[in-house]
């Protein structure tokens, strides 16, 4: 009888596992993705799993990838570049690069802008690990040498420099707010 009672108790606990999850989940996020994805993902996750505390760590792509590989983070939100075969990736979205131009730039209202048309102007380069190389490769793959006017690791600095007429930029993440402070 005691064995049957223990088995029934184990079965009841096993059935309830999906509803009563508790603990901490460590998540890494590439610094430029965090503002666009994390707040909404966290809200949905907390509604579904209120017993799980999420520890979020923003960082450069190499740091986030290293956190996954070392086990410091169970999940990560980052580009699927150079992840290796031991990391399983599920795409959230596809991101297309776009040009960011000062408001009164002659090409600012164009639906499409070629990299060749921009190459002679100063590029404000988002120079994060992997990101800088990616944006430069878009030019180099076409045999175009861009003129780098300024390098920064700050997404907001890129937007501010462009808004104040110091050049143009290429980005993948479109901010919710359409303009930087001038």
PDB file of C-alpha atoms in Angstrom:
ATOM      1  CA  UNK A   1       0.000   0.000   0.000  1.00  0.00           C
ATOM      2  CA  UNK A   2       2.803   2.395   0.845  1.00  0.00           C
ATOM      3  CA  UNK A   3       4.481   1.695  -2.501  1.00  0.00           C
ATOM      4  CA  UNK A   4       1.224   2.347  -4.410  1.00  0.00           C
ATOM      5  CA  UNK A   5       0.635   5.581  -2.487  1.00  0.00           C
ATOM      6  CA  UNK A   6       4.182   6.758  -3.263  1.00  0.00           C
ATOM      7  CA  UNK A   7       3.691   5.897  -6.955  1.00  0.00           C
ATOM      8  CA  UNK A   8       0.435   7.888  -7.053  1.00  0.00           C
ATOM      9  CA  UNK A   9       2.177  10.838  -5.391  1.00  0.00           C
ATOM     10  CA  UNK A  10       5.023  10.680  -7.919  1.00  0.00           C
ATOM     11  CA  UNK A  11       2.528  10.540 -10.783  1.00  0.00           C
ATOM     12  CA  UNK A  12       0.632  13.582  -9.442  1.00  0.00           C
ATOM     13  CA  UNK A  13       3.878  15.571  -9.097  1.00  0.00           C
ATOM     14  CA  UNK A  14       4.981  14.590 -12.615  1.00  0.00           C
ATOM     15  CA  UNK A  15       1.664  15.758 -14.091  1.00  0.00           C
ATOM     16  CA  UNK A  16       2.032  19.132 -12.381  1.00  0.00           C
ATOM     17  CA  UNK A  17       5.615  19.771 -13.525  1.00  0.00           C
ATOM     18  CA  UNK A  18       4.579  21.818 -16.549  1.00  0.00           C
ATOM     19  CA  UNK A  19       2.466  24.178 -14.464  1.00  0.00           C
ATOM     20  CA  UNK A  20       4.681  24.732 -11.457  1.00  0.00           C
ATOM     21  CA  UNK A  21       8.091  25.324 -12.976  1.00  0.00           C
ATOM     22  CA  UNK A  22      10.395  27.301 -10.720  1.00  0.00           C
ATOM     23  CA  UNK A  23      13.977  28.419 -10.851  1.00  0.00           C
ATOM     24  CA  UNK A  24      16.232  30.762 -12.750  1.00  0.00           C
ATOM     25  CA  UNK A  25      16.877  30.939 -16.482  1.00  0.00           C
ATOM     26  CA  UNK A  26      20.052  32.668 -17.650  1.00  0.00           C
ATOM     27  CA  UNK A  27      19.682  34.318 -21.058  1.00  0.00           C
ATOM     28  CA  UNK A  28      22.279  36.177 -23.100  1.00  0.00           C
ATOM     29  CA  UNK A  29      21.331  38.762 -25.684  1.00  0.00           C
ATOM     30  CA  UNK A  30      23.326  40.589 -28.333  1.00  0.00           C
ATOM     31  CA  UNK A  31      23.342  44.210 -27.249  1.00  0.00           C
ATOM     32  CA  UNK A  32      21.629  45.633 -30.352  1.00  0.00           C
ATOM     33  CA  UNK A  33      18.806  43.045 -30.205  1.00  0.00           C
ATOM     34  CA  UNK A  34      17.988  43.574 -26.544  1.00  0.00           C
ATOM     35  CA  UNK A  35      15.783  46.696 -26.816  1.00  0.00           C
ATOM     36  CA  UNK A  36      13.844  45.311 -29.776  1.00  0.00           C
ATOM     37  CA  UNK A  37      13.176  41.769 -28.562  1.00  0.00           C
ATOM     38  CA  UNK A  38      13.758  41.331 -24.836  1.00  0.00           C
ATOM     39  CA  UNK A  39      10.940  43.419 -23.292  1.00  0.00           C
ATOM     40  CA  UNK A  40       8.190  41.667 -25.279  1.00  0.00           C
ATOM     41  CA  UNK A  41       9.711  38.213 -24.919  1.00  0.00           C
ATOM     42  CA  UNK A  42      10.087  38.669 -21.159  1.00  0.00           C
ATOM     43  CA  UNK A  43       6.478  39.830 -20.765  1.00  0.00           C
ATOM     44  CA  UNK A  44       5.149  36.773 -22.617  1.00  0.00           C
ATOM     45  CA  UNK A  45       7.482  34.406 -20.779  1.00  0.00           C
ATOM     46  CA  UNK A  46       6.612  35.780 -17.318  1.00  0.00           C
ATOM     47  CA  UNK A  47       2.892  35.447 -18.075  1.00  0.00           C
ATOM     48  CA  UNK A  48       3.340  31.793 -19.034  1.00  0.00           C
ATOM     49  CA  UNK A  49       5.972  30.843 -16.419  1.00  0.00           C
ATOM     50  CA  UNK A  50       5.577  33.144 -13.386  1.00  0.00           C
ATOM     51  CA  UNK A  51       7.733  30.916 -11.180  1.00  0.00           C
ATOM     52  CA  UNK A  52      10.851  31.329 -13.307  1.00  0.00           C
ATOM     53  CA  UNK A  53      13.164  34.275 -12.720  1.00  0.00           C
ATOM     54  CA  UNK A  54      15.026  35.387 -15.854  1.00  0.00           C
ATOM     55  CA  UNK A  55      18.537  36.780 -15.566  1.00  0.00           C
ATOM     56  CA  UNK A  56      19.335  38.719 -18.732  1.00  0.00           C
ATOM     57  CA  UNK A  57      22.871  39.558 -19.781  1.00  0.00           C
ATOM     58  CA  UNK A  58      23.459  41.881 -22.714  1.00  0.00           C
ATOM     59  CA  UNK A  59      26.789  41.729 -24.476  1.00  0.00           C
ATOM     60  CA  UNK A  60      28.737  41.621 -27.692  1.00  0.00           C
ATOM     61  CA  UNK A  61      28.094  38.652 -29.953  1.00  0.00           C
ATOM     62  CA  UNK A  62      31.343  36.890 -28.964  1.00  0.00           C
ATOM     63  CA  UNK A  63      30.531  37.261 -25.243  1.00  0.00           C
ATOM     64  CA  UNK A  64      26.999  35.923 -25.693  1.00  0.00           C
ATOM     65  CA  UNK A  65      28.247  32.985 -27.780  1.00  0.00           C
ATOM     66  CA  UNK A  66      30.907  32.240 -25.141  1.00  0.00           C
ATOM     67  CA  UNK A  67      28.211  32.284 -22.435  1.00  0.00           C
ATOM     68  CA  UNK A  68      26.251  29.660 -24.350  1.00  0.00           C
ATOM     69  CA  UNK A  69      29.294  27.488 -24.960  1.00  0.00           C
ATOM     70  CA  UNK A  70      30.412  27.617 -21.326  1.00  0.00           C
ATOM     71  CA  UNK A  71      26.923  26.936 -19.948  1.00  0.00           C
ATOM     72  CA  UNK A  72      26.714  30.301 -18.176  1.00  0.00           C
ATOM     73  CA  UNK A  73      23.574  30.957 -20.249  1.00  0.00           C
ATOM     74  CA  UNK A  74      20.955  28.404 -21.244  1.00  0.00           C
ATOM     75  CA  UNK A  75      19.504  30.526 -24.058  1.00  0.00           C
ATOM     76  CA  UNK A  76      20.698  33.397 -26.206  1.00  0.00           C
ATOM     77  CA  UNK A  77      19.293  35.882 -28.671  1.00  0.00           C
ATOM     78  CA  UNK A  78      21.926  36.667 -31.283  1.00  0.00           C
ATOM     79  CA  UNK A  79      22.832  36.468 -34.960  1.00  0.00           C
ATOM     80  CA  UNK A  80      23.269  32.934 -36.248  1.00  0.00           C
ATOM     81  CA  UNK A  81      26.795  33.708 -37.484  1.00  0.00           C
ATOM     82  CA  UNK A  82      29.531  31.297 -36.483  1.00  0.00           C
ATOM     83  CA  UNK A  83      27.510  29.374 -33.914  1.00  0.00           C
ATOM     84  CA  UNK A  84      29.099  26.026 -34.646  1.00  0.00           C
ATOM     85  CA  UNK A  85      27.348  22.673 -34.864  1.00  0.00           C
ATOM     86  CA  UNK A  86      26.800  22.123 -31.123  1.00  0.00           C
ATOM     87  CA  UNK A  87      24.356  25.053 -30.769  1.00  0.00           C
ATOM     88  CA  UNK A  88      20.777  24.678 -31.965  1.00  0.00           C
ATOM     89  CA  UNK A  89      19.254  27.863 -33.414  1.00  0.00           C
ATOM     90  CA  UNK A  90      15.601  28.757 -33.962  1.00  0.00           C
ATOM     91  CA  UNK A  91      15.213  31.931 -36.078  1.00  0.00           C
ATOM     92  CA  UNK A  92      13.048  34.680 -34.573  1.00  0.00           C
ATOM     93  CA  UNK A  93      13.147  36.903 -37.656  1.00  0.00           C
ATOM     94  CA  UNK A  94      15.183  37.802 -40.736  1.00  0.00           C
ATOM     95  CA  UNK A  95      16.871  41.199 -40.663  1.00  0.00           C
ATOM     96  CA  UNK A  96      17.671  43.136 -43.819  1.00  0.00           C
ATOM     97  CA  UNK A  97      20.281  45.894 -43.731  1.00  0.00           C
ATOM     98  CA  UNK A  98      19.063  49.417 -44.431  1.00  0.00           C
ATOM     99  CA  UNK A  99      20.665  52.829 -44.850  1.00  0.00           C
ATOM    100  CA  UNK A 100      20.216  55.523 -42.215  1.00  0.00           C
ATOM    101  CA  UNK A 101      20.508  59.012 -43.686  1.00  0.00           C
ATOM    102  CA  UNK A 102      20.240  62.540 -42.307  1.00  0.00           C
ATOM    103  CA  UNK A 103      16.724  63.945 -42.682  1.00  0.00           C
ATOM    104  CA  UNK A 104      17.623  66.423 -45.445  1.00  0.00           C
ATOM    105  CA  UNK A 105      19.977  64.141 -47.394  1.00  0.00           C
ATOM    106  CA  UNK A 106      19.103  64.047 -51.139  1.00  0.00           C
ATOM    107  CA  UNK A 107      18.590  60.252 -50.951  1.00  0.00           C
ATOM    108  CA  UNK A 108      16.623  60.245 -47.675  1.00  0.00           C
ATOM    109  CA  UNK A 109      13.235  59.900 -49.399  1.00  0.00           C
ATOM    110  CA  UNK A 110      14.353  57.226 -51.907  1.00  0.00           C
ATOM    111  CA  UNK A 111      12.752  53.805 -51.549  1.00  0.00           C
ATOM    112  CA  UNK A 112      16.084  52.113 -52.297  1.00  0.00           C
ATOM    113  CA  UNK A 113      19.655  53.380 -52.111  1.00  0.00           C
ATOM    114  CA  UNK A 114      22.640  51.604 -53.627  1.00  0.00           C
ATOM    115  CA  UNK A 115      25.853  51.139 -51.676  1.00  0.00           C
ATOM    116  CA  UNK A 116      27.717  52.589 -54.645  1.00  0.00           C
ATOM    117  CA  UNK A 117      25.747  55.844 -54.281  1.00  0.00           C
ATOM    118  CA  UNK A 118      26.799  56.071 -50.619  1.00  0.00           C
ATOM    119  CA  UNK A 119      30.410  54.855 -50.799  1.00  0.00           C
ATOM    120  CA  UNK A 120      32.021  58.298 -51.261  1.00  0.00           C
ATOM    121  CA  UNK A 121      30.225  59.771 -48.236  1.00  0.00           C
ATOM    122  CA  UNK A 122      31.387  59.207 -44.639  1.00  0.00           C
ATOM    123  CA  UNK A 123      30.120  55.945 -43.165  1.00  0.00           C
ATOM    124  CA  UNK A 124      29.283  56.003 -39.464  1.00  0.00           C
ATOM    125  CA  UNK A 125      30.210  52.391 -38.714  1.00  0.00           C
ATOM    126  CA  UNK A 126      28.605  50.410 -35.915  1.00  0.00           C
ATOM    127  CA  UNK A 127      31.880  48.752 -34.998  1.00  0.00           C
ATOM    128  CA  UNK A 128      30.890  45.913 -32.699  1.00  0.00           C
ATOM    129  CA  UNK A 129      32.495  42.461 -32.953  1.00  0.00           C
ATOM    130  CA  UNK A 130      31.045  40.741 -36.036  1.00  0.00           C
ATOM    131  CA  UNK A 131      28.745  43.697 -36.848  1.00  0.00           C
ATOM    132  CA  UNK A 132      31.475  45.974 -38.200  1.00  0.00           C
ATOM    133  CA  UNK A 133      32.882  43.190 -40.357  1.00  0.00           C
ATOM    134  CA  UNK A 134      29.397  42.327 -41.615  1.00  0.00           C
ATOM    135  CA  UNK A 135      28.545  45.898 -42.676  1.00  0.00           C
ATOM    136  CA  UNK A 136      31.923  46.364 -44.369  1.00  0.00           C
ATOM    137  CA  UNK A 137      31.530  43.028 -46.173  1.00  0.00           C
ATOM    138  CA  UNK A 138      28.373  44.329 -47.869  1.00  0.00           C
ATOM    139  CA  UNK A 139      30.572  46.880 -49.669  1.00  0.00           C
ATOM    140  CA  UNK A 140      33.596  44.661 -50.178  1.00  0.00           C
ATOM    141  CA  UNK A 141      31.504  41.875 -51.758  1.00  0.00           C
ATOM    142  CA  UNK A 142      30.583  44.411 -54.468  1.00  0.00           C
ATOM    143  CA  UNK A 143      34.184  45.588 -54.894  1.00  0.00           C
ATOM    144  CA  UNK A 144      33.400  48.929 -53.223  1.00  0.00           C
ATOM    145  CA  UNK A 145      35.650  50.553 -50.623  1.00  0.00           C
ATOM    146  CA  UNK A 146      33.540  52.642 -48.210  1.00  0.00           C
ATOM    147  CA  UNK A 147      34.917  55.840 -46.694  1.00  0.00           C
ATOM    148  CA  UNK A 148      34.687  55.385 -42.924  1.00  0.00           C
ATOM    149  CA  UNK A 149      34.029  58.703 -41.229  1.00  0.00           C
ATOM    150  CA  UNK A 150      33.529  57.500 -37.659  1.00  0.00           C
ATOM    151  CA  UNK A 151      33.581  54.190 -35.755  1.00  0.00           C
ATOM    152  CA  UNK A 152      31.527  53.577 -32.629  1.00  0.00           C
ATOM    153  CA  UNK A 153      30.286  50.639 -30.599  1.00  0.00           C
ATOM    154  CA  UNK A 154      27.145  52.546 -29.573  1.00  0.00           C
ATOM    155  CA  UNK A 155      23.924  52.086 -31.526  1.00  0.00           C
ATOM    156  CA  UNK A 156      22.608  55.416 -30.243  1.00  0.00           C
ATOM    157  CA  UNK A 157      25.863  57.187 -31.161  1.00  0.00           C
ATOM    158  CA  UNK A 158      25.431  55.959 -34.741  1.00  0.00           C
ATOM    159  CA  UNK A 159      21.919  57.393 -34.856  1.00  0.00           C
ATOM    160  CA  UNK A 160      22.978  60.685 -33.265  1.00  0.00           C
ATOM    161  CA  UNK A 161      25.934  61.153 -35.631  1.00  0.00           C
ATOM    162  CA  UNK A 162      23.709  60.537 -38.662  1.00  0.00           C
ATOM    163  CA  UNK A 163      20.932  62.801 -37.326  1.00  0.00           C
ATOM    164  CA  UNK A 164      23.479  65.600 -36.978  1.00  0.00           C
ATOM    165  CA  UNK A 165      24.753  65.244 -40.554  1.00  0.00           C
ATOM    166  CA  UNK A 166      28.117  63.539 -39.949  1.00  0.00           C
ATOM    167  CA  UNK A 167      27.443  60.796 -42.486  1.00  0.00           C
ATOM    168  CA  UNK A 168      25.218  57.783 -43.112  1.00  0.00           C
ATOM    169  CA  UNK A 169      25.065  54.359 -41.502  1.00  0.00           C
ATOM    170  CA  UNK A 170      23.947  50.834 -42.224  1.00  0.00           C
ATOM    171  CA  UNK A 171      21.913  49.035 -39.571  1.00  0.00           C
ATOM    172  CA  UNK A 172      19.778  45.895 -39.271  1.00  0.00           C
ATOM    173  CA  UNK A 173      17.551  46.778 -36.335  1.00  0.00           C
ATOM    174  CA  UNK A 174      14.902  49.447 -36.878  1.00  0.00           C
ATOM    175  CA  UNK A 175      14.219  51.334 -33.652  1.00  0.00           C
ATOM    176  CA  UNK A 176      10.655  51.916 -32.489  1.00  0.00           C
ATOM    177  CA  UNK A 177      11.355  55.653 -32.423  1.00  0.00           C
ATOM    178  CA  UNK A 178      11.993  56.966 -35.918  1.00  0.00           C
ATOM    179  CA  UNK A 179      14.399  59.776 -35.056  1.00  0.00           C
ATOM    180  CA  UNK A 180      17.388  60.377 -32.847  1.00  0.00           C
ATOM    181  CA  UNK A 181      17.702  63.494 -30.714  1.00  0.00           C
ATOM    182  CA  UNK A 182      19.296  66.364 -32.611  1.00  0.00           C
TER     183      UNK A 182
END
